Amino acid sequence: MTDQSDDPSLFRAPPLAEQERMVEAMLFASAEPLTTREMEARMPHGSDAAEAMVLLRKRYEGRGVQVVRVGEAWAIRTAADLGFLMSREQVETRRLSRAAVETLAIIAYHQPVTRAEIEEIRGVSVSRGTIDQLIEQGWVRFGRRKMTPGRPVTFVVTEEFLDHFGLETTRDLPGLKELREAGLLENRPLEGAVRVVGEDDEDGEAPPPEDQEDMFED
Amino acid sequence: MTDQSDDPSLFRAPPLAEQERMVEAMLFASAEPLTTREMEARMPHGSDAAEAMVLLRKRYEGRGVQVVRVGEAWAIRTAADLGFLMSREQVETRRLSRAAVETLAIIAYHQPVTRAEIEEIRGVSVSRGTIDQLIEQGWVRFGRRKMTPGRPVTFVVTEEFLDHFGLETTRDLPGLKELREAGLLENRPLEGAVRVVGEDDEDGEAPPPEDQEDMFED
Amino acid sequence: MTTNPPDAANANDGDWGAIHDRRASEALILDIDGFEGPLDLLLTLGRTQKVDLKRISIQQLAEQYLGFVEQARKLRIELAADYLVMAAWLAFLKSRLLLPPDPADEGPSGEELAAHLAFQLERLAAMREAAAKIMARDRIGQDRFVRGIPEDLTTAKRITYSASLIELMQAYARIRTRDDFRPYVMDREDVFTLEEALEGMRGLIGYAGDWTTLESYIPEGWRGTPQRRRAATAATFAAALELVKSGRAELRQSETFAPITLRRRDDRT
């Protein structure tokens, strides 16, 4: 071991072109997105996966497969315009119920969001099964508990969700900016408003009346 | 699809660069190698998969992944020199637990020794996991069965153990007197050494004191 | 003589639009299972107003909804409780919107409640649209594909343990010299605890109407070796003091070093 430590090559990172080959090989090999950190852990000491990714990304521009960003990670996916060639590979995804699709969208746009908030938006109670289905699908996971009374659990979308729908981050959700500007992503409960669900919500409590004005002033 | 069949562009093969994108995407996504014929069957009419493959092969020359021939078919595989990136071993070093150190010491000093004997000496029962851990680590192995009723298995230390601890044989292990002279006996028992007799003792009494000296005089 | 059935007569009375509206609402009623709750129904009803949701007439919507519930009742269709809750609330909202605001009333005004409902409807509609946009994206497994022959990027975790020869020898010495450290060992075999003594005495004291020596409470097996007898005596004495303290026994000693005796204390005396 000691006799090798004198070898300077061990302490010099491989050339960037070589590093690019490495991230290319790893991303091709993996079905799941990989973070630069995960890749670096496999690369020779001193490698910079992020820099290699810049090169790789450029190299695959316009090609039949593309280097895409998925949250904090990277993946190679076929170009969407060539989907027609892949009929054999097509996976029959289980059709989601209308309730599940809506719940998924609400979680994506409002995350982190509690179950009571989802119910408030949809105006119906969310069956346990709906969220379970989304979790099972790998698109939704538990987020941090909310720091409100009862410390309710929240739901957020996963990296797999981003990957599946071809989103780099949740900021890329379609129409996000417009919805935010229109104030439609706000949670503004109103005292006296109709509540058709949520008798057992702990976090669904409307704020006391004196807070109300504030709630509308943002 | 049928309504599109009138479209004249369908009867004109796409540019070769486009065909190259297609074979690239198909080879990437396919679970098995594809022949040019199979690819052509999926490509727009008039395409020449073999010609597209020539381009694709050239493009991947020297890359992190390579286009390889598998019998009559084609596939994309990791470049041979980058195989090391695919598997990685993460070594984590942990301190051996107190129970394991004690058990190991008893096996070293008393081998071949049965589990019941170890328990008798330690004064507490020895969990299956402790011995398993030592075996997994490669320091302990099974010895011969004892010729006593029940023919219990015995444990002995391995070559690897001797190697690791820099011993030629277990006879080199110092006796109690030498340990004391070498100042290796602590003045007081370590925290936790205070043992309430009979608490988790299955085998009961420690051996009578008069035996003690013998144990070291081998 | 020909008599038109009442339904036909009604149909003749109304104009085409009214018939159309009624048919539409009947269709809604028959489709009641297709709704995701009252808010969804309101949204559907709201769409018949053919205006931007921002300018929807909540009052008109409330009437449409109440009409719907009325129809359902006529057709003897059971509506789930939340539909009825919504109906009651909308009736209340309608009255609030019609009456001049009562300054003594606390809480939001009718306008505020109506605005909030409009907001809820708009938000729900927006989420529906967003959901559709998400689902229409190029999806993995349909439009975009992952690697067909993924290789395992494995990370084998190997745990090695470290221990030094010194540790090993110290451990062995520790085990073998345990007896050297006897002073530190709590040997419970010769300890008779206060709890044990108390438990024993509580059982016996009931019978001790007469003065009995403390010694007689020391259990069999604790009178042999001096060490054990000492421990048991001390514990029994302490337990006796506890019983006196709790008013269950009396303690007596005629002179210094004389035997200590105790008896049950009778509450009734």
mmCIF file of C-alpha atoms in Angstrom, chain B residues 14-218:
data_model
loop_
_atom_site.group_PDB
_atom_site.id
_atom_site.type_symbol
_atom_site.label_atom_id
_atom_site.label_comp_id
_atom_site.label_asym_id
_atom_site.label_seq_id
_atom_site.Cartn_x
_atom_site.Cartn_y
_atom_site.Cartn_z
ATOM 1 C CA PRO B 14 -36.070 10.678 -42.710
ATOM 2 C CA PRO B 15 -32.565 12.134 -43.059
ATOM 3 C CA LEU B 16 -29.822 9.739 -42.034
ATOM 4 C CA ALA B 17 -28.955 11.862 -38.981
ATOM 5 C CA GLU B 18 -32.522 11.409 -37.846
ATOM 6 C CA GLN B 19 -32.300 7.687 -38.438
ATOM 7 C CA GLU B 20 -29.168 7.627 -36.341
ATOM 8 C CA ARG B 21 -31.111 9.247 -33.493
ATOM 9 C CA MET B 22 -33.719 6.564 -33.879
ATOM 10 C CA VAL B 23 -31.417 3.587 -33.682
ATOM 11 C CA GLU B 24 -29.679 5.242 -30.756
ATOM 12 C CA ALA B 25 -32.944 5.618 -28.840
ATOM 13 C CA MET B 26 -34.046 2.088 -29.646
ATOM 14 C CA LEU B 27 -30.798 0.490 -28.609
ATOM 15 C CA PHE B 28 -30.824 2.500 -25.419
ATOM 16 C CA ALA B 29 -34.326 1.533 -24.416
ATOM 17 C CA SER B 30 -34.475 -2.036 -25.609
ATOM 18 C CA ALA B 31 -34.159 -4.769 -23.042
ATOM 19 C CA GLU B 32 -32.379 -6.982 -25.535
ATOM 20 C CA PRO B 33 -30.029 -6.494 -28.468
ATOM 21 C CA LEU B 34 -31.805 -5.510 -31.671
ATOM 22 C CA THR B 35 -31.063 -6.531 -35.238
ATOM 23 C CA THR B 36 -31.091 -3.895 -37.952
ATOM 24 C CA ARG B 37 -34.120 -5.650 -39.322
ATOM 25 C CA GLU B 38 -36.025 -5.317 -36.087
ATOM 26 C CA MET B 39 -35.085 -1.669 -35.898
ATOM 27 C CA GLU B 40 -36.091 -1.010 -39.457
ATOM 28 C CA ALA B 41 -39.472 -2.582 -38.818
ATOM 29 C CA ARG B 42 -40.103 0.142 -36.275
ATOM 30 C CA MET B 43 -38.581 2.978 -38.258
ATOM 31 C CA PRO B 44 -40.337 5.034 -40.917
ATOM 32 C CA HIS B 45 -40.594 3.398 -44.297
ATOM 33 C CA GLY B 46 -37.461 3.571 -46.388
ATOM 34 C CA SER B 47 -35.084 3.849 -43.431
ATOM 35 C CA ASP B 48 -31.774 2.061 -43.540
ATOM 36 C CA ALA B 49 -30.884 0.951 -40.053
ATOM 37 C CA ALA B 50 -27.572 -0.595 -41.112
ATOM 38 C CA GLU B 51 -26.378 2.687 -42.519
ATOM 39 C CA ALA B 52 -27.559 4.556 -39.423
ATOM 40 C CA MET B 53 -25.666 2.047 -37.313
ATOM 41 C CA VAL B 54 -22.431 2.855 -39.125
ATOM 42 C CA LEU B 55 -22.818 6.476 -38.062
ATOM 43 C CA LEU B 56 -23.824 5.590 -34.539
ATOM 44 C CA ARG B 57 -20.904 3.223 -34.062
ATOM 45 C CA LYS B 58 -18.507 5.889 -35.177
ATOM 46 C CA ARG B 59 -20.096 8.397 -32.861
ATOM 47 C CA TYR B 60 -19.613 6.169 -29.862
ATOM 48 C CA GLU B 61 -16.023 5.303 -30.602
ATOM 49 C CA GLY B 62 -13.942 5.931 -27.538
ATOM 50 C CA ARG B 63 -16.962 6.976 -25.511
ATOM 51 C CA GLY B 64 -17.937 5.747 -22.059
ATOM 52 C CA VAL B 65 -20.402 3.369 -23.666
ATOM 53 C CA GLN B 66 -19.957 1.456 -26.882
ATOM 54 C CA VAL B 67 -22.084 0.042 -29.607
ATOM 55 C CA VAL B 68 -21.279 -3.645 -29.742
ATOM 56 C CA ARG B 69 -22.354 -6.481 -31.939
ATOM 57 C CA VAL B 70 -24.093 -9.351 -30.195
ATOM 58 C CA GLY B 71 -24.490 -12.141 -32.726
ATOM 59 C CA GLU B 72 -26.633 -10.662 -35.452
ATOM 60 C CA ALA B 73 -27.836 -7.869 -33.237
ATOM 61 C CA TRP B 74 -26.627 -4.617 -31.705
ATOM 62 C CA ALA B 75 -26.502 -3.330 -28.186
ATOM 63 C CA ILE B 76 -25.030 -0.474 -26.183
ATOM 64 C CA ARG B 77 -22.704 -1.541 -23.418
ATOM 65 C CA THR B 78 -20.427 0.097 -20.901
ATOM 66 C CA ALA B 79 -16.881 0.511 -22.211
ATOM 67 C CA ALA B 80 -14.806 -2.346 -20.873
ATOM 68 C CA ASP B 81 -12.293 -0.122 -19.130
ATOM 69 C CA LEU B 82 -15.003 1.549 -17.049
ATOM 70 C CA GLY B 83 -16.439 -1.571 -15.491
ATOM 71 C CA PHE B 84 -14.901 -0.591 -12.189
ATOM 72 C CA LEU B 85 -17.420 2.247 -11.873
ATOM 73 C CA MET B 86 -20.310 -0.166 -11.734
ATOM 74 C CA SER B 87 -19.463 -1.912 -8.550
ATOM 75 C CA ARG B 88 -18.124 -0.278 -5.530
ATOM 76 C CA GLU B 89 -17.248 -1.569 -2.171
ATOM 77 C CA GLN B 90 -17.707 0.621 0.774
ATOM 78 C CA VAL B 91 -15.742 -0.457 3.767
ATOM 79 C CA GLU B 92 -16.874 0.713 7.109
ATOM 80 C CA THR B 93 -14.774 0.096 10.160
ATOM 81 C CA ARG B 94 -16.473 -0.270 13.462
ATOM 82 C CA ARG B 95 -15.157 -0.946 16.893
ATOM 83 C CA LEU B 96 -15.833 -4.407 18.101
ATOM 84 C CA SER B 97 -18.396 -4.436 20.876
ATOM 85 C CA ARG B 98 -17.337 -5.203 24.399
ATOM 86 C CA ALA B 99 -19.190 -8.510 24.347
ATOM 87 C CA ALA B 100 -17.450 -9.477 21.137
ATOM 88 C CA VAL B 101 -13.990 -8.541 22.419
ATOM 89 C CA GLU B 102 -14.543 -10.572 25.553
ATOM 90 C CA THR B 103 -15.863 -13.542 23.645
ATOM 91 C CA LEU B 104 -12.960 -13.350 21.230
ATOM 92 C CA ALA B 105 -10.501 -13.186 24.107
ATOM 93 C CA ILE B 106 -12.003 -16.235 25.741
ATOM 94 C CA ILE B 107 -11.900 -18.189 22.512
ATOM 95 C CA ALA B 108 -8.276 -17.180 21.990
ATOM 96 C CA TYR B 109 -7.225 -18.147 25.493
ATOM 97 C CA HIS B 110 -9.280 -21.303 25.847
ATOM 98 C CA GLN B 111 -9.655 -22.734 22.390
ATOM 99 C CA PRO B 112 -11.187 -25.096 21.494
ATOM 100 C CA VAL B 113 -14.043 -23.857 23.589
ATOM 101 C CA THR B 114 -17.781 -24.438 23.522
ATOM 102 C CA ARG B 115 -20.364 -21.782 23.792
ATOM 103 C CA ALA B 116 -21.414 -23.022 27.220
ATOM 104 C CA GLU B 117 -17.824 -22.695 28.364
ATOM 105 C CA ILE B 118 -17.595 -19.178 27.040
ATOM 106 C CA GLU B 119 -20.717 -18.299 28.917
ATOM 107 C CA GLU B 120 -19.397 -19.872 32.059
ATOM 108 C CA ILE B 121 -16.232 -17.817 31.873
ATOM 109 C CA ARG B 122 -17.917 -14.573 30.936
ATOM 110 C CA GLY B 123 -20.613 -15.101 33.496
ATOM 111 C CA VAL B 124 -23.290 -13.995 31.064
ATOM 112 C CA SER B 125 -24.921 -15.608 28.105
ATOM 113 C CA VAL B 126 -23.361 -15.076 24.709
ATOM 114 C CA SER B 127 -25.722 -14.121 21.951
ATOM 115 C CA ARG B 128 -25.657 -16.052 18.718
ATOM 116 C CA GLY B 129 -24.986 -12.784 16.920
ATOM 117 C CA THR B 130 -21.762 -12.122 18.784
ATOM 118 C CA ILE B 131 -20.154 -15.343 17.629
ATOM 119 C CA ASP B 132 -21.588 -14.944 14.135
ATOM 120 C CA GLN B 133 -20.019 -11.528 13.938
ATOM 121 C CA LEU B 134 -16.617 -12.937 14.859
ATOM 122 C CA ILE B 135 -16.996 -15.731 12.324
ATOM 123 C CA GLU B 136 -18.034 -13.280 9.636
ATOM 124 C CA GLN B 137 -15.057 -11.131 10.430
ATOM 125 C CA GLY B 138 -12.926 -14.196 9.815
ATOM 126 C CA TRP B 139 -11.403 -14.313 13.267
ATOM 127 C CA VAL B 140 -13.249 -17.333 14.612
ATOM 128 C CA ARG B 141 -14.234 -20.618 13.040
ATOM 129 C CA PHE B 142 -15.793 -23.850 14.133
ATOM 130 C CA GLY B 143 -13.396 -26.368 15.671
ATOM 131 C CA ARG B 144 -13.974 -30.017 16.331
ATOM 132 C CA ARG B 145 -16.972 -31.162 18.251
ATOM 133 C CA LYS B 146 -16.235 -31.935 21.855
ATOM 134 C CA MET B 147 -16.377 -35.598 22.849
ATOM 135 C CA THR B 148 -18.697 -34.807 25.728
ATOM 136 C CA PRO B 149 -22.422 -35.516 25.990
ATOM 137 C CA GLY B 150 -24.308 -33.588 23.342
ATOM 138 C CA ARG B 151 -21.096 -33.338 21.301
ATOM 139 C CA PRO B 152 -21.165 -29.536 21.356
ATOM 140 C CA VAL B 153 -19.392 -27.583 18.659
ATOM 141 C CA THR B 154 -16.286 -25.696 19.658
ATOM 142 C CA PHE B 155 -14.830 -22.457 18.470
ATOM 143 C CA VAL B 156 -11.221 -21.700 17.644
ATOM 144 C CA VAL B 157 -9.452 -18.635 16.323
ATOM 145 C CA THR B 158 -8.277 -18.520 12.721
ATOM 146 C CA GLU B 159 -4.999 -17.821 10.962
ATOM 147 C CA GLU B 160 -6.485 -14.486 10.062
ATOM 148 C CA PHE B 161 -6.937 -13.735 13.724
ATOM 149 C CA LEU B 162 -3.282 -14.495 14.432
ATOM 150 C CA ASP B 163 -2.341 -12.400 11.467
ATOM 151 C CA HIS B 164 -4.430 -9.459 12.500
ATOM 152 C CA PHE B 165 -3.188 -9.448 16.065
ATOM 153 C CA GLY B 166 0.405 -10.180 15.126
ATOM 154 C CA LEU B 167 0.654 -13.507 16.895
ATOM 155 C CA GLU B 168 2.399 -16.647 15.798
ATOM 156 C CA THR B 169 0.271 -18.895 17.930
ATOM 157 C CA THR B 170 -2.247 -18.388 20.667
ATOM 158 C CA ARG B 171 0.413 -19.642 23.075
ATOM 159 C CA ASP B 172 2.048 -16.282 22.641
ATOM 160 C CA LEU B 173 -0.817 -14.669 24.438
ATOM 161 C CA PRO B 174 0.413 -13.397 27.789
ATOM 162 C CA GLY B 175 -0.881 -14.906 31.018
ATOM 163 C CA LEU B 176 -2.514 -13.013 33.820
ATOM 164 C CA LYS B 177 0.734 -12.496 35.736
ATOM 165 C CA GLU B 178 2.438 -11.068 32.699
ATOM 166 C CA LEU B 179 -0.517 -8.863 31.999
ATOM 167 C CA ARG B 180 -0.328 -7.534 35.508
ATOM 168 C CA GLU B 181 3.402 -6.977 35.272
ATOM 169 C CA ALA B 182 2.981 -5.243 31.979
ATOM 170 C CA GLY B 183 0.535 -2.889 33.655
ATOM 171 C CA LEU B 184 -2.268 -4.129 31.464
ATOM 172 C CA LEU B 185 -4.535 -4.803 34.334
ATOM 173 C CA GLU B 186 -6.626 -1.842 34.981
ATOM 174 C CA ASN B 187 -6.783 -0.681 38.542
ATOM 175 C CA ARG B 188 -10.462 -0.871 38.593
ATOM 176 C CA PRO B 189 -12.906 -2.537 36.346
ATOM 177 C CA LEU B 190 -14.121 -0.533 33.443
ATOM 178 C CA GLU B 191 -17.481 1.020 33.617
ATOM 179 C CA GLY B 192 -20.019 -1.682 33.223
ATOM 180 C CA ALA B 193 -17.704 -4.348 34.521
ATOM 181 C CA VAL B 194 -19.496 -4.214 37.815
ATOM 182 C CA ARG B 195 -21.736 -7.100 37.367
ATOM 183 C CA VAL B 196 -24.596 -7.916 39.569
ATOM 184 C CA VAL B 197 -24.145 -11.579 39.995
ATOM 185 C CA GLY B 198 -27.035 -13.582 38.756
ATOM 186 C CA GLU B 199 -28.653 -10.844 36.781
ATOM 187 C CA ASP B 200 -28.393 -12.304 33.345
ATOM 188 C CA ASP B 201 -26.336 -15.212 34.266
ATOM 189 C CA GLU B 202 -27.518 -18.417 32.835
ATOM 190 C CA ASP B 203 -24.700 -20.591 33.813
ATOM 191 C CA GLY B 204 -24.436 -19.206 37.276
ATOM 192 C CA GLU B 205 -21.304 -18.951 39.337
ATOM 193 C CA ALA B 206 -17.994 -17.977 37.909
ATOM 194 C CA PRO B 207 -15.409 -20.698 38.404
ATOM 195 C CA PRO B 208 -13.927 -20.781 41.913
ATOM 196 C CA PRO B 209 -10.924 -18.499 42.390
ATOM 197 C CA GLU B 210 -8.442 -21.322 42.907
ATOM 198 C CA ASP B 211 -8.846 -22.374 39.276
ATOM 199 C CA GLN B 212 -7.839 -19.029 38.064
ATOM 200 C CA GLU B 213 -4.100 -19.310 38.162
ATOM 201 C CA ASP B 214 -4.210 -22.612 36.319
ATOM 202 C CA MET B 215 -5.958 -21.081 33.439
ATOM 203 C CA PHE B 216 -3.008 -18.890 32.759
ATOM 204 C CA GLU B 217 -0.297 -21.382 33.327
ATOM 205 C CA ASP B 218 -0.300 -23.236 30.092
#
